[in-house]
PDB file of C-alpha atoms in Angstrom:
ATOM      1  CA  MET K1435       0.940  -4.135 -12.150  1.00 78.00           C
ATOM      2  CA  SER K1436       1.342  -0.757 -10.504  1.00 91.00           C
ATOM      3  CA  LYS K1437       2.829  -0.607  -7.005  1.00 97.00           C
ATOM      4  CA  VAL K1438       1.083   1.936  -4.804  1.00 98.00           C
ATOM      5  CA  ALA K1439       2.097   3.223  -1.354  1.00 98.00           C
ATOM      6  CA  VAL K1440      -0.663   4.802   0.751  1.00 98.00           C
ATOM      7  CA  VAL K1441       1.088   6.831   3.461  1.00 98.00           C
ATOM      8  CA  TYR K1442      -0.806   8.753   6.127  1.00 98.00           C
ATOM      9  CA  TRP K1443      -0.854  10.283   9.597  1.00 98.00           C
ATOM     10  CA  SER K1444      -4.065  10.405  11.607  1.00 97.00           C
ATOM     11  CA  GLY K1445      -4.782  11.835  15.029  1.00 95.00           C
ATOM     12  CA  THR K1446      -8.495  11.054  15.320  1.00 95.00           C
ATOM     13  CA  GLY K1447      -8.905   8.197  12.866  1.00 97.00           C
ATOM     14  CA  ASN K1448     -10.588  10.283  10.145  1.00 97.00           C
ATOM     15  CA  THR K1449      -7.580  10.406   7.817  1.00 98.00           C
ATOM     16  CA  GLU K1450      -6.879   6.736   8.588  1.00 98.00           C
ATOM     17  CA  GLU K1451     -10.385   5.862   7.382  1.00 98.00           C
ATOM     18  CA  MET K1452      -9.695   7.821   4.205  1.00 98.00           C
ATOM     19  CA  ALA K1453      -6.357   6.022   3.738  1.00 98.00           C
ATOM     20  CA  LYS K1454      -8.057   2.644   3.975  1.00 98.00           C
ATOM     21  CA  ALA K1455     -10.520   3.746   1.279  1.00 98.00           C
ATOM     22  CA  VAL K1456      -7.643   4.846  -0.993  1.00 98.00           C
ATOM     23  CA  LEU K1457      -5.997   1.455  -0.422  1.00 98.00           C
ATOM     24  CA  LYS K1458      -9.249  -0.358  -1.259  1.00 98.00           C
ATOM     25  CA  GLY K1459      -9.666   1.651  -4.466  1.00 98.00           C
ATOM     26  CA  ALA K1460      -6.125   0.876  -5.586  1.00 98.00           C
ATOM     27  CA  LYS K1461      -6.468  -2.833  -4.841  1.00 98.00           C
ATOM     28  CA  ASP K1462      -9.900  -3.064  -6.467  1.00 98.00           C
ATOM     29  CA  ALA K1463      -8.375  -1.514  -9.598  1.00 98.00           C
ATOM     30  CA  GLY K1464      -5.660  -4.185  -9.678  1.00 97.00           C
ATOM     31  CA  ALA K1465      -2.710  -2.436  -8.047  1.00 97.00           C
ATOM     32  CA  ASP K1466      -0.285  -4.011  -5.618  1.00 97.00           C
ATOM     33  CA  ALA K1467      -0.950  -1.518  -2.813  1.00 98.00           C
ATOM     34  CA  GLU K1468       0.413  -1.196   0.728  1.00 98.00           C
ATOM     35  CA  LEU K1469      -0.659   0.957   3.665  1.00 98.00           C
ATOM     36  CA  PHE K1470       1.943   2.785   5.780  1.00 98.00           C
ATOM     37  CA  THR K1471       1.793   5.186   8.702  1.00 98.00           C
ATOM     38  CA  ALA K1472       4.098   8.182   8.304  1.00 98.00           C
ATOM     39  CA  ASP K1473       6.492   6.882  10.954  1.00 97.00           C
ATOM     40  CA  SER K1474       6.989   3.598   9.053  1.00 97.00           C
ATOM     41  CA  PHE K1475       7.726   5.062   5.602  1.00 98.00           C
ATOM     42  CA  GLY K1476      10.723   6.922   4.282  1.00 94.00           C
ATOM     43  CA  VAL K1477      12.956   7.675   1.352  1.00 93.00           C
ATOM     44  CA  GLU K1478      14.364   4.132   1.362  1.00 93.00           C
ATOM     45  CA  GLN K1479      10.974   2.737   0.264  1.00 94.00           C
ATOM     46  CA  MET K1480      10.323   5.257  -2.516  1.00 93.00           C
ATOM     47  CA  GLU K1481      12.096   3.300  -5.265  1.00 90.00           C
ATOM     48  CA  SER K1482       9.776   0.332  -4.657  1.00 94.00           C
ATOM     49  CA  PHE K1483       6.620   2.232  -5.647  1.00 96.00           C
ATOM     50  CA  ASP K1484       5.290   3.707  -8.890  1.00 94.00           C
ATOM     51  CA  SER K1485       2.633   5.802  -7.173  1.00 96.00           C
ATOM     52  CA  VAL K1486       2.126   7.383  -3.761  1.00 97.00           C
ATOM     53  CA  ALA K1487      -1.001   8.538  -1.936  1.00 98.00           C
ATOM     54  CA  LEU K1488      -0.224  10.973   0.881  1.00 98.00           C
ATOM     55  CA  GLY K1489      -2.747  11.695   3.616  1.00 98.00           C
ATOM     56  CA  CYS K1490      -2.492  14.202   6.431  1.00 98.00           C
ATOM     57  CA  PRO K1491      -5.103  16.182   8.359  1.00 96.00           C
ATOM     58  CA  ALA K1492      -4.959  19.906   8.963  1.00 95.00           C
ATOM     59  CA  MET K1493      -3.166  20.763  12.188  1.00 94.00           C
ATOM     60  CA  GLY K1494      -2.568  24.029  14.044  1.00 87.00           C
ATOM     61  CA  ALA K1495      -3.055  26.982  11.743  1.00 84.00           C
ATOM     62  CA  GLU K1496      -3.948  24.782   8.735  1.00 89.00           C
ATOM     63  CA  GLU K1497      -0.590  23.053   8.469  1.00 93.00           C
ATOM     64  CA  LEU K1498       0.666  19.509   7.950  1.00 95.00           C
ATOM     65  CA  GLU K1499       1.265  17.511  11.150  1.00 96.00           C
ATOM     66  CA  ASP K1500       4.876  18.340  12.064  1.00 95.00           C
ATOM     67  CA  GLY K1501       5.902  15.570  14.469  1.00 96.00           C
ATOM     68  CA  GLU K1502       5.802  12.548  12.149  1.00 97.00           C
ATOM     69  CA  PHE K1503       4.197  13.402   8.810  1.00 97.00           C
ATOM     70  CA  LEU K1504       6.105  16.556   7.842  1.00 96.00           C
ATOM     71  CA  PRO K1505       9.577  15.064   8.524  1.00 97.00           C
ATOM     72  CA  MET K1506       8.660  11.986   6.437  1.00 97.00           C
ATOM     73  CA  TYR K1507       7.250  14.162   3.647  1.00 97.00           C
ATOM     74  CA  GLU K1508      10.350  16.391   3.650  1.00 96.00           C
ATOM     75  CA  SER K1509      12.542  13.274   3.354  1.00 96.00           C
ATOM     76  CA  ILE K1510      10.672  11.896   0.315  1.00 97.00           C
ATOM     77  CA  LYS K1511       9.513  14.957  -1.597  1.00 95.00           C
ATOM     78  CA  ASP K1512      12.596  15.103  -3.838  1.00 93.00           C
ATOM     79  CA  LYS K1513      11.881  11.481  -4.863  1.00 94.00           C
ATOM     80  CA  LEU K1514       8.265  12.170  -5.892  1.00 93.00           C
ATOM     81  CA  SER K1515       9.163  13.570  -9.320  1.00 88.00           C
ATOM     82  CA  GLY K1516       7.996  11.232 -12.067  1.00 87.00           C
ATOM     83  CA  LYS K1517       5.646   9.302  -9.781  1.00 92.00           C
ATOM     84  CA  LYS K1518       1.864   9.552  -9.776  1.00 95.00           C
ATOM     85  CA  VAL K1519       0.708  11.194  -6.542  1.00 97.00           C
ATOM     86  CA  VAL K1520      -2.611  11.966  -4.855  1.00 98.00           C
ATOM     87  CA  LEU K1521      -3.317  13.892  -1.648  1.00 98.00           C
ATOM     88  CA  PHE K1522      -6.070  13.509   0.940  1.00 98.00           C
ATOM     89  CA  GLY K1523      -6.887  14.502   4.512  1.00 97.00           C
ATOM     90  CA  SER K1524      -9.455  15.674   7.003  1.00 96.00           C
ATOM     91  CA  TYR K1525      -9.959  18.930   8.868  1.00 94.00           C
ATOM     92  CA  GLY K1526     -12.062  20.258  11.703  1.00 91.00           C
ATOM     93  CA  TRP K1527     -11.846  24.005  11.131  1.00 87.00           C
ATOM     94  CA  GLY K1528     -10.942  26.442   8.389  1.00 87.00           C
ATOM     95  CA  ASP K1529     -11.719  25.890   4.742  1.00 89.00           C
ATOM     96  CA  GLY K1530      -9.046  23.512   3.457  1.00 91.00           C
ATOM     97  CA  GLU K1531      -6.265  26.057   3.025  1.00 93.00           C
ATOM     98  CA  TRP K1532      -3.652  23.543   4.208  1.00 94.00           C
ATOM     99  CA  MET K1533      -4.563  21.182   1.373  1.00 96.00           C
ATOM    100  CA  ARG K1534      -4.588  23.870  -1.316  1.00 95.00           C
ATOM    101  CA  ASN K1535      -1.133  25.023  -0.160  1.00 95.00           C
ATOM    102  CA  TRP K1536       0.188  21.453  -0.051  1.00 96.00           C
ATOM    103  CA  ASP K1537      -1.274  20.696  -3.496  1.00 96.00           C
ATOM    104  CA  GLU K1538       0.480  23.745  -4.976  1.00 95.00           C
ATOM    105  CA  GLU K1539       3.774  22.752  -3.328  1.00 94.00           C
ATOM    106  CA  VAL K1540       3.590  19.206  -4.682  1.00 94.00           C
ATOM    107  CA  LYS K1541       2.717  20.427  -8.186  1.00 93.00           C
ATOM    108  CA  ALA K1542       5.752  22.754  -8.079  1.00 92.00           C
ATOM    109  CA  LEU K1543       7.954  19.677  -7.545  1.00 91.00           C
ATOM    110  CA  GLY K1544       7.046  18.444 -11.028  1.00 86.00           C
ATOM    111  CA  VAL K1545       4.932  15.600  -9.691  1.00 90.00           C
ATOM    112  CA  VAL K1546       2.248  13.917 -11.778  1.00 88.00           C
ATOM    113  CA  ILE K1547      -0.975  14.605  -9.853  1.00 94.00           C
ATOM    114  CA  ALA K1548      -3.204  11.649 -10.748  1.00 96.00           C
ATOM    115  CA  ALA K1549      -6.450  13.178  -9.410  1.00 97.00           C
ATOM    116  CA  ASP K1550      -7.680  16.211  -7.492  1.00 97.00           C
ATOM    117  CA  PHE K1551      -7.165  16.051  -3.731  1.00 98.00           C
ATOM    118  CA  VAL K1552      -9.933  14.868  -1.416  1.00 98.00           C
ATOM    119  CA  ILE K1553     -10.697  16.550   1.913  1.00 97.00           C
ATOM    120  CA  ALA K1554     -13.310  15.722   4.520  1.00 97.00           C
ATOM    121  CA  ASN K1555     -14.644  17.961   7.249  1.00 95.00           C
ATOM    122  CA  GLU K1556     -14.357  15.766  10.364  1.00 95.00           C
ATOM    123  CA  ALA K1557     -15.258  12.113   9.685  1.00 96.00           C
ATOM    124  CA  PRO K1558     -15.443  11.279   5.983  1.00 97.00           C
ATOM    125  CA  ASP K1559     -18.982  10.745   4.721  1.00 97.00           C
ATOM    126  CA  ASP K1560     -19.963   8.248   2.018  1.00 98.00           C
ATOM    127  CA  GLY K1561     -19.091  10.754  -0.705  1.00 97.00           C
ATOM    128  CA  ALA K1562     -15.589  11.332   0.677  1.00 98.00           C
ATOM    129  CA  ILE K1563     -15.008   7.577   1.031  1.00 98.00           C
ATOM    130  CA  ALA K1564     -16.084   7.037  -2.590  1.00 98.00           C
ATOM    131  CA  ALA K1565     -13.805   9.912  -3.691  1.00 98.00           C
ATOM    132  CA  CYS K1566     -10.895   8.315  -1.794  1.00 98.00           C
ATOM    133  CA  GLU K1567     -11.551   4.991  -3.492  1.00 98.00           C
ATOM    134  CA  SER K1568     -11.404   6.867  -6.800  1.00 98.00           C
ATOM    135  CA  LEU K1569      -8.027   8.328  -5.763  1.00 98.00           C
ATOM    136  CA  GLY K1570      -6.707   4.807  -5.271  1.00 98.00           C
ATOM    137  CA  ALA K1571      -8.068   3.703  -8.627  1.00 98.00           C
ATOM    138  CA  ALA K1572      -6.390   6.701 -10.306  1.00 97.00           C
ATOM    139  CA  LEU K1573      -3.039   5.517  -8.945  1.00 97.00           C
ATOM    140  CA  ALA K1574      -3.555   1.958 -10.162  1.00 94.00           C
TER     141      ALA K1574
END
């Protein structure tokens, strides 16, 4: 059974809703999956998981949230190699540049991207929720 960590930061609840859908998809596909906020996950947990879903909304000038999520991500990114990873998040402006940049950075680490990232403009609609559930299933 695959062990999946779903790690996210959410300011408005939109990315949290997406994270819960990723978790549901992983569990429905048979994975042992756990949900973590960025401030409760770190490098010490990485060895316990086969796969990691990372969720963060666009902040500022289309950047990752830098108070909690970015420090956590920086601490674990060297441990992502060899693990299956998916990315997701929401945005309220722009066109998703933050996610395209993040996706390229993660791929450059030699990570196995299990599925294309999912982004939602504002609150995730039914299609985004279904896509997040598929992300979870891809990690299982």
